[in-house]
mmCIF file of C-alpha atoms in Angstrom:
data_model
loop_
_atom_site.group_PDB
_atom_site.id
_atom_site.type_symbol
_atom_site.label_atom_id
_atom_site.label_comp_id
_atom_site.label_asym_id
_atom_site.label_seq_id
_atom_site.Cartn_x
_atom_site.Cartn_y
_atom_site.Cartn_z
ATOM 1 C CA UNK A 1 125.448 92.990 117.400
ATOM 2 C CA UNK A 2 122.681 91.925 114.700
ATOM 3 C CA UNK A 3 123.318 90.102 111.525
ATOM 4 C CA UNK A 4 121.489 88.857 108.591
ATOM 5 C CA UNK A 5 122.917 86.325 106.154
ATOM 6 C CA UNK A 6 121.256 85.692 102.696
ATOM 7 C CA UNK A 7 123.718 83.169 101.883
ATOM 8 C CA UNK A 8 122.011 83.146 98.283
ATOM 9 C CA UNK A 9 123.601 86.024 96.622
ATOM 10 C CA UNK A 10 121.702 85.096 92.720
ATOM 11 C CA UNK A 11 119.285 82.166 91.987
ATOM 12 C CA UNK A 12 118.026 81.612 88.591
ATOM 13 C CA UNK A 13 115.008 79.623 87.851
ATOM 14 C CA UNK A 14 112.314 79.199 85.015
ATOM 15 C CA UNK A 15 108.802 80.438 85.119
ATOM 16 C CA UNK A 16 106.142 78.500 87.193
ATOM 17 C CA UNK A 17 108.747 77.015 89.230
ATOM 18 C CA UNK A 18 108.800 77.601 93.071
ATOM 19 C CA UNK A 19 111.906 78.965 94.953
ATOM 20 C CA UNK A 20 113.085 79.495 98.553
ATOM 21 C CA UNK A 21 115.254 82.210 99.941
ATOM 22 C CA UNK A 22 117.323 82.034 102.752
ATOM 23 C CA UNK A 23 117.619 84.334 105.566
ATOM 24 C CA UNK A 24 119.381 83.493 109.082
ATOM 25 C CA UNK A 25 119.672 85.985 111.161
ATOM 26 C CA UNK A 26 121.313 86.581 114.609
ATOM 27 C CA UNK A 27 120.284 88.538 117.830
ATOM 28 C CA UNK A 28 120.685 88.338 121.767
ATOM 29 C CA UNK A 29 117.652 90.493 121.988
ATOM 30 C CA UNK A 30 114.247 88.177 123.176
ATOM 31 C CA UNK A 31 112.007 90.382 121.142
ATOM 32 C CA UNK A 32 112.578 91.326 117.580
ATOM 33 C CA UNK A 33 111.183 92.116 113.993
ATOM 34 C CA UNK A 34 112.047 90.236 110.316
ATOM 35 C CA UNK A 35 110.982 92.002 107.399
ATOM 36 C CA UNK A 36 111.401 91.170 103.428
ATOM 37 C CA UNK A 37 111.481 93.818 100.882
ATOM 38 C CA UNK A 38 111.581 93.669 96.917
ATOM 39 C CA UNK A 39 113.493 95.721 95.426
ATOM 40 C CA UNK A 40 112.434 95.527 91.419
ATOM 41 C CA UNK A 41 114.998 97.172 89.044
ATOM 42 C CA UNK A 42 113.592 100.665 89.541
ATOM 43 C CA UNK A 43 115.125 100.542 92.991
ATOM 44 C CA UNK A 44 112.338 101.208 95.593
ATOM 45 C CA UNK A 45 112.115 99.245 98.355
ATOM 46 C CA UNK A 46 108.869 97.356 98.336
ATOM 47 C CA UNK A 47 107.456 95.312 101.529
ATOM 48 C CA UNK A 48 106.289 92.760 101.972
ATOM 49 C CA UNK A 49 106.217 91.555 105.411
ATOM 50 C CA UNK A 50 106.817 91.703 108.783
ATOM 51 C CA UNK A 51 107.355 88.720 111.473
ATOM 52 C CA UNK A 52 107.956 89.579 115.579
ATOM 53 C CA UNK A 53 109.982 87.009 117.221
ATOM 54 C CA UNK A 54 107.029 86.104 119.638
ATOM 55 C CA UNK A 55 104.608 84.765 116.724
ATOM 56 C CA UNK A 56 106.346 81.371 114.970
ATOM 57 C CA UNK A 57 103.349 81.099 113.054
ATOM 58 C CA UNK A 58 104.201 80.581 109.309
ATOM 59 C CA UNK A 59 102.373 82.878 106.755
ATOM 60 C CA UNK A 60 100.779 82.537 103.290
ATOM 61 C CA UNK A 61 100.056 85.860 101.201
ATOM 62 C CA UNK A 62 98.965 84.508 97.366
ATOM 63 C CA UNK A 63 102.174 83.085 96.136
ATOM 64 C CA UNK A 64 104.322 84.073 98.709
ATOM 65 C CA UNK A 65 104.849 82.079 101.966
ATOM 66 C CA UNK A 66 106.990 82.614 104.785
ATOM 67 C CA UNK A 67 108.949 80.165 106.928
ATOM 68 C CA UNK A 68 109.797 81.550 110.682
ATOM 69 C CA UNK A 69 112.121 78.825 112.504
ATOM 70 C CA UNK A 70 113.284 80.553 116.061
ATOM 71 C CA UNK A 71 115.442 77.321 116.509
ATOM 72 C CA UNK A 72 117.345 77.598 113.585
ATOM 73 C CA UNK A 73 117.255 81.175 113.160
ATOM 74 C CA UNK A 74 116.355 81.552 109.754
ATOM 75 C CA UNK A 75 112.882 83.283 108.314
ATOM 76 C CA UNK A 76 112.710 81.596 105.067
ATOM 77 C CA UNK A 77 110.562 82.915 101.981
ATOM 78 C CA UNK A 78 109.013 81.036 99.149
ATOM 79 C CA UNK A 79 108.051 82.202 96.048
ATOM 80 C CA UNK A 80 105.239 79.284 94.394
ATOM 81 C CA UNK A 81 105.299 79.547 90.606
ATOM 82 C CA UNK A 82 107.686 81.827 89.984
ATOM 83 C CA UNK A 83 106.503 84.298 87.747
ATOM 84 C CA UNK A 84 108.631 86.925 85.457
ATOM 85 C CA UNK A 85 107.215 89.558 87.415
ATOM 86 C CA UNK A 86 109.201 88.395 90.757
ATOM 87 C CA UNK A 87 112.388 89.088 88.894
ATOM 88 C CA UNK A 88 113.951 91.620 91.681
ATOM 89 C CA UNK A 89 116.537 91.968 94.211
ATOM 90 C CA UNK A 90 114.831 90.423 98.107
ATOM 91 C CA UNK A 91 116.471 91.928 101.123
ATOM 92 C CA UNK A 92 115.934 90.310 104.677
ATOM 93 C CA UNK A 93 116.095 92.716 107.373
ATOM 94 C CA UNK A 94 115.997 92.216 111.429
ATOM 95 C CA UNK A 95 115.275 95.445 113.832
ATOM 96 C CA UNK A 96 114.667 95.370 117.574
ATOM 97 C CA UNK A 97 113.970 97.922 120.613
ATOM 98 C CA UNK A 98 117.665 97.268 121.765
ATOM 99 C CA UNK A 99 119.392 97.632 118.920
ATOM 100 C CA UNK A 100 118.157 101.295 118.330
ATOM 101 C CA UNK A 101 115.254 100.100 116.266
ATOM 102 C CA UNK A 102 117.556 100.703 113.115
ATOM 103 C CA UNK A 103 117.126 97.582 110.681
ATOM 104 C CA UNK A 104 119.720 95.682 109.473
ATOM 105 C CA UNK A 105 120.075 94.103 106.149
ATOM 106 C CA UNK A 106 121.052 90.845 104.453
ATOM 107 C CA UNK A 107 123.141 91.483 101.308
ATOM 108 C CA UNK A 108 119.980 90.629 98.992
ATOM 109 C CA UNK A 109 119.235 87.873 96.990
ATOM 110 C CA UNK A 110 119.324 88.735 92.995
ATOM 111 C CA UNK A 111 115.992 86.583 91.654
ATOM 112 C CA UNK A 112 115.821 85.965 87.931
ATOM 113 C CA UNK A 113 112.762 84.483 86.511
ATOM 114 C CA UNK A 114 112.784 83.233 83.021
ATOM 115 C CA UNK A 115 110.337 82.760 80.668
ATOM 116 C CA UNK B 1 98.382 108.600 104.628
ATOM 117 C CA UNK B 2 101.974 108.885 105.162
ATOM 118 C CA UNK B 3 103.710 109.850 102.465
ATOM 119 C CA UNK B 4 107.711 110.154 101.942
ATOM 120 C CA UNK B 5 109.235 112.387 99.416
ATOM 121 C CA UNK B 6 112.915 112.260 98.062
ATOM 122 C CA UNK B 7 114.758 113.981 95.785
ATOM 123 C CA UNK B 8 116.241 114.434 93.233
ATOM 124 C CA UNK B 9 115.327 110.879 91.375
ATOM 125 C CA UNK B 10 119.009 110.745 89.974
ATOM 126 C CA UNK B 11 122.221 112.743 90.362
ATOM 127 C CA UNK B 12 125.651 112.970 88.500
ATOM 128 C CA UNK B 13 128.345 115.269 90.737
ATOM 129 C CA UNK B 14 132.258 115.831 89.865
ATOM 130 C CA UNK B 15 134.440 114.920 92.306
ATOM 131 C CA UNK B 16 135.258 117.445 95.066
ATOM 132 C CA UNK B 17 131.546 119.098 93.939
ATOM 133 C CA UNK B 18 129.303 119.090 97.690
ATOM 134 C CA UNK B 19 125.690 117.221 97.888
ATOM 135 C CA UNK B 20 122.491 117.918 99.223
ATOM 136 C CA UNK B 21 119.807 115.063 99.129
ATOM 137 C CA UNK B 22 116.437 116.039 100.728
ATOM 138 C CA UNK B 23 113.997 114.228 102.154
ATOM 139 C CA UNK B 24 110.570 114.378 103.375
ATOM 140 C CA UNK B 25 107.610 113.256 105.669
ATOM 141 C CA UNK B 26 104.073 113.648 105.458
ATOM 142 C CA UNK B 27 101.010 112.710 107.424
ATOM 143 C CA UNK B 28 103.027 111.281 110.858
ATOM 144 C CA UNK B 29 105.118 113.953 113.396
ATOM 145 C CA UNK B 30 108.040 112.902 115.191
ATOM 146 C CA UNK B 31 109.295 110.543 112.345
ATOM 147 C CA UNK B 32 112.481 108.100 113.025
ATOM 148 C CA UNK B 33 114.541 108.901 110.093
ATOM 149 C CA UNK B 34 117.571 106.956 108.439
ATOM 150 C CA UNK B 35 119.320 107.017 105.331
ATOM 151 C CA UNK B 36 120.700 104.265 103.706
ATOM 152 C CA UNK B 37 123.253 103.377 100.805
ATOM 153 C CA UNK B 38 123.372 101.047 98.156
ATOM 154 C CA UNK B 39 126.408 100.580 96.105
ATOM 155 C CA UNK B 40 126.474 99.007 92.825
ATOM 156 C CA UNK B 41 125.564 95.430 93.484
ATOM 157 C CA UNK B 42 125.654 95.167 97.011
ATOM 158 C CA UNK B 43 123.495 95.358 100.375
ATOM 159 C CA UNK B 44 121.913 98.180 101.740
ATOM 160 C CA UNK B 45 124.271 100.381 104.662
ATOM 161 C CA UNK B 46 122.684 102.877 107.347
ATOM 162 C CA UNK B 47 124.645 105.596 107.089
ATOM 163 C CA UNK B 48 123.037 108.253 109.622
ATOM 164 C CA UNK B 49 119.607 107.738 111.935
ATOM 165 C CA UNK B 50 117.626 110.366 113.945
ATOM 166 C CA UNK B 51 115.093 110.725 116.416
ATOM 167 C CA UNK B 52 114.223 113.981 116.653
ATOM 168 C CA UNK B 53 115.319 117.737 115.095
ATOM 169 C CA UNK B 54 119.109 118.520 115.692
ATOM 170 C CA UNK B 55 119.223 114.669 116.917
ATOM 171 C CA UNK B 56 121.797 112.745 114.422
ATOM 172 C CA UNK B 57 123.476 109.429 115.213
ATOM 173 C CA UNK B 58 125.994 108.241 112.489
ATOM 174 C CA UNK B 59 126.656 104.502 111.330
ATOM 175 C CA UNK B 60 129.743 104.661 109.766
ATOM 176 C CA UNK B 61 132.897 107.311 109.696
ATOM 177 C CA UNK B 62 132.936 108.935 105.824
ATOM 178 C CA UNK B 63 132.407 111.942 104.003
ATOM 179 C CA UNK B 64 129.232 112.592 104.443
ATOM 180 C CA UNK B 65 126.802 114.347 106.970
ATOM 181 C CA UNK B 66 123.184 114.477 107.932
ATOM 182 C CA UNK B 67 121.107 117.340 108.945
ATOM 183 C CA UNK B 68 117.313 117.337 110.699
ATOM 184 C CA UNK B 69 116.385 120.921 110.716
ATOM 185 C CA UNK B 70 112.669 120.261 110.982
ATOM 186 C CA UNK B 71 110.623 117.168 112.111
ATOM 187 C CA UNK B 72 109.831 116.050 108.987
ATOM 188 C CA UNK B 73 112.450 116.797 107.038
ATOM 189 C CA UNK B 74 116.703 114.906 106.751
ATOM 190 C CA UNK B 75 118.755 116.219 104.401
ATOM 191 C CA UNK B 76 122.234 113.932 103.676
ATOM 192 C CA UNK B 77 125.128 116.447 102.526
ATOM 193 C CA UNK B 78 128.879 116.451 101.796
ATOM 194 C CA UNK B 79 131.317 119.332 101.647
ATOM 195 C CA UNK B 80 133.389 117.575 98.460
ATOM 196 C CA UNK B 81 132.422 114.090 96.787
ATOM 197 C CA UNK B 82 134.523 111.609 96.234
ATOM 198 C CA UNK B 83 134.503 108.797 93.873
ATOM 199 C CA UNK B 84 133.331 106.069 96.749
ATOM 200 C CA UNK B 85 130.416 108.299 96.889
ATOM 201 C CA UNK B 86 128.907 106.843 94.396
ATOM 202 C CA UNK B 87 125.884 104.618 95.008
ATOM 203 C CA UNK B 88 122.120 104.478 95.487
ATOM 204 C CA UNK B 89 120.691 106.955 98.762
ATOM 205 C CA UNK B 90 117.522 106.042 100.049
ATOM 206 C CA UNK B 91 115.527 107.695 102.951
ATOM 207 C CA UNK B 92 113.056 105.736 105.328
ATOM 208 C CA UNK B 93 111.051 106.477 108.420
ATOM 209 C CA UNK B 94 109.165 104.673 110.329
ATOM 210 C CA UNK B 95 107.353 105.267 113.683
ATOM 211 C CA UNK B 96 107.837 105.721 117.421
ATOM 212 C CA UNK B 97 107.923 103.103 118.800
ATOM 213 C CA UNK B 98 109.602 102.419 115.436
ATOM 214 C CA UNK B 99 107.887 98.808 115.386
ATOM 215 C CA UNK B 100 103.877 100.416 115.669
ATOM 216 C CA UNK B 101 103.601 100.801 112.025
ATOM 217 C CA UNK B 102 104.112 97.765 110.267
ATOM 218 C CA UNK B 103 107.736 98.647 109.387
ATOM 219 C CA UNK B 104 109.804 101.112 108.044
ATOM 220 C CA UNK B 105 108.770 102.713 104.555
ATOM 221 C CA UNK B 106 111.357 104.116 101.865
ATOM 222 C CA UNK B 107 111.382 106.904 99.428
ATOM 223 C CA UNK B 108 111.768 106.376 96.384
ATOM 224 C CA UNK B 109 115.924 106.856 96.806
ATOM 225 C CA UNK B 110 118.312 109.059 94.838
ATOM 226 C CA UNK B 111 121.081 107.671 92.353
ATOM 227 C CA UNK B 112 124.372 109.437 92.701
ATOM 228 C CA UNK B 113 127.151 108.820 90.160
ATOM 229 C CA UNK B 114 130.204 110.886 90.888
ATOM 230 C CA UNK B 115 132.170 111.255 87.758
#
């Protein structure tokens, strides 16, 4: 069976500082997929990206930076001065071939960003 | 583009009253569909996937049923609401292989509130 932990369930922080949020995740399958998505107060899902198990190679998008760690199982994300904007629920999610390509879900981390 | 179309935005139901969500594909054929819940505060659940018309595979035992009577269409439905019904309903799809696209994308979901 898959699982993702966001052991994070709230962090609060203050504008223009940087934050991490935790995802470990666990799988028997070889080959498999992360994802994040936002989810702002409005309630769509937003993503934002996409990891396969076979490519370790971290990943820098503006701000945002992700940390992929096969030997610890985790797919951190970082958010580099935080802005008000980023205020919004982030979901971690894991999907593979042999798992009926459904995607599972962390239970979020709730991001506030203060001014 | 693809495009995925949900409705309605937001929903209040008595109890014992039945549901019918809708949702809706554009621009791919032979969609994976799923629909997911939110409750109030928590993580997101797969209720119901499917990979083809008249092809449903449910998550989780409840009160609720799914329907693909087209391609590009999954309707979630219940004969009489209860209170635990409650909750945030959102629709995704994503490719097959699921994992060609970059991911899954979400409608824009459907608050219920059963009073």
């Amino acid at each position: 069976a898959q699982k993702v932990t966001q052991a994070q369930t709230e962090i609060s922080v203050v504008e223009k500082e940087d934050v991490t949020l935790d995802c470990v995740y666990e799988t028997r399958d070889t080959t498999y997929y992360l994802f994040w998505y936002k989810q702002p107060p409005s309630g769509e899902l937003v993503f934002l990206i996409r990891r396969n198990s076979f490519d370790e190679q971290n990943e820098i998008s503006g701000r945002y930076s992700w940390n992929f760690q096969k030997s610890t199982s985790s797919f951190n994300f970082t958010i580099t001065a935080s802005q008000v904007v980023d205020s919004a629920v982030y979901f971690c999610a894991l999907s593979s071939n042999n798992a009926g390509n459904m995607l599972t879900f962390g239970g979020g981390t709730r991001l506030m960003v203060k001014p | 583009s693809q495009t995925i179309h949900q409705w309605p935005a937001t929903l209040v139901q008595p109890v014992g009253s039945p549901l019918s969500l809708e949702c809706t594909v554009e621009g791919t054929s032979n969609p994976n569909l799923y629909w997911y819940r939110q409750a109030a505060g928590r993580g997101l659940q797969l209720l119901f996937y499917s990979v083809g018309i008249g092809q449903i595979s449910s998550e989780v035992p409840q009160n609720l049923s799914a329907s693909r009577p087209q391609d590009r269409q999954f309707i979630l439905s219940s004969k009489k609401l209860l209170l635990s019904d409650s909750g945030f309903y959102l629709c995704a799809w994503s490719g097959f292989p699921p994992l060609a696209n970059y991911g899954y994308t979400f409608g824009s979901g459907t608050r219920l509130t059963v009073v």
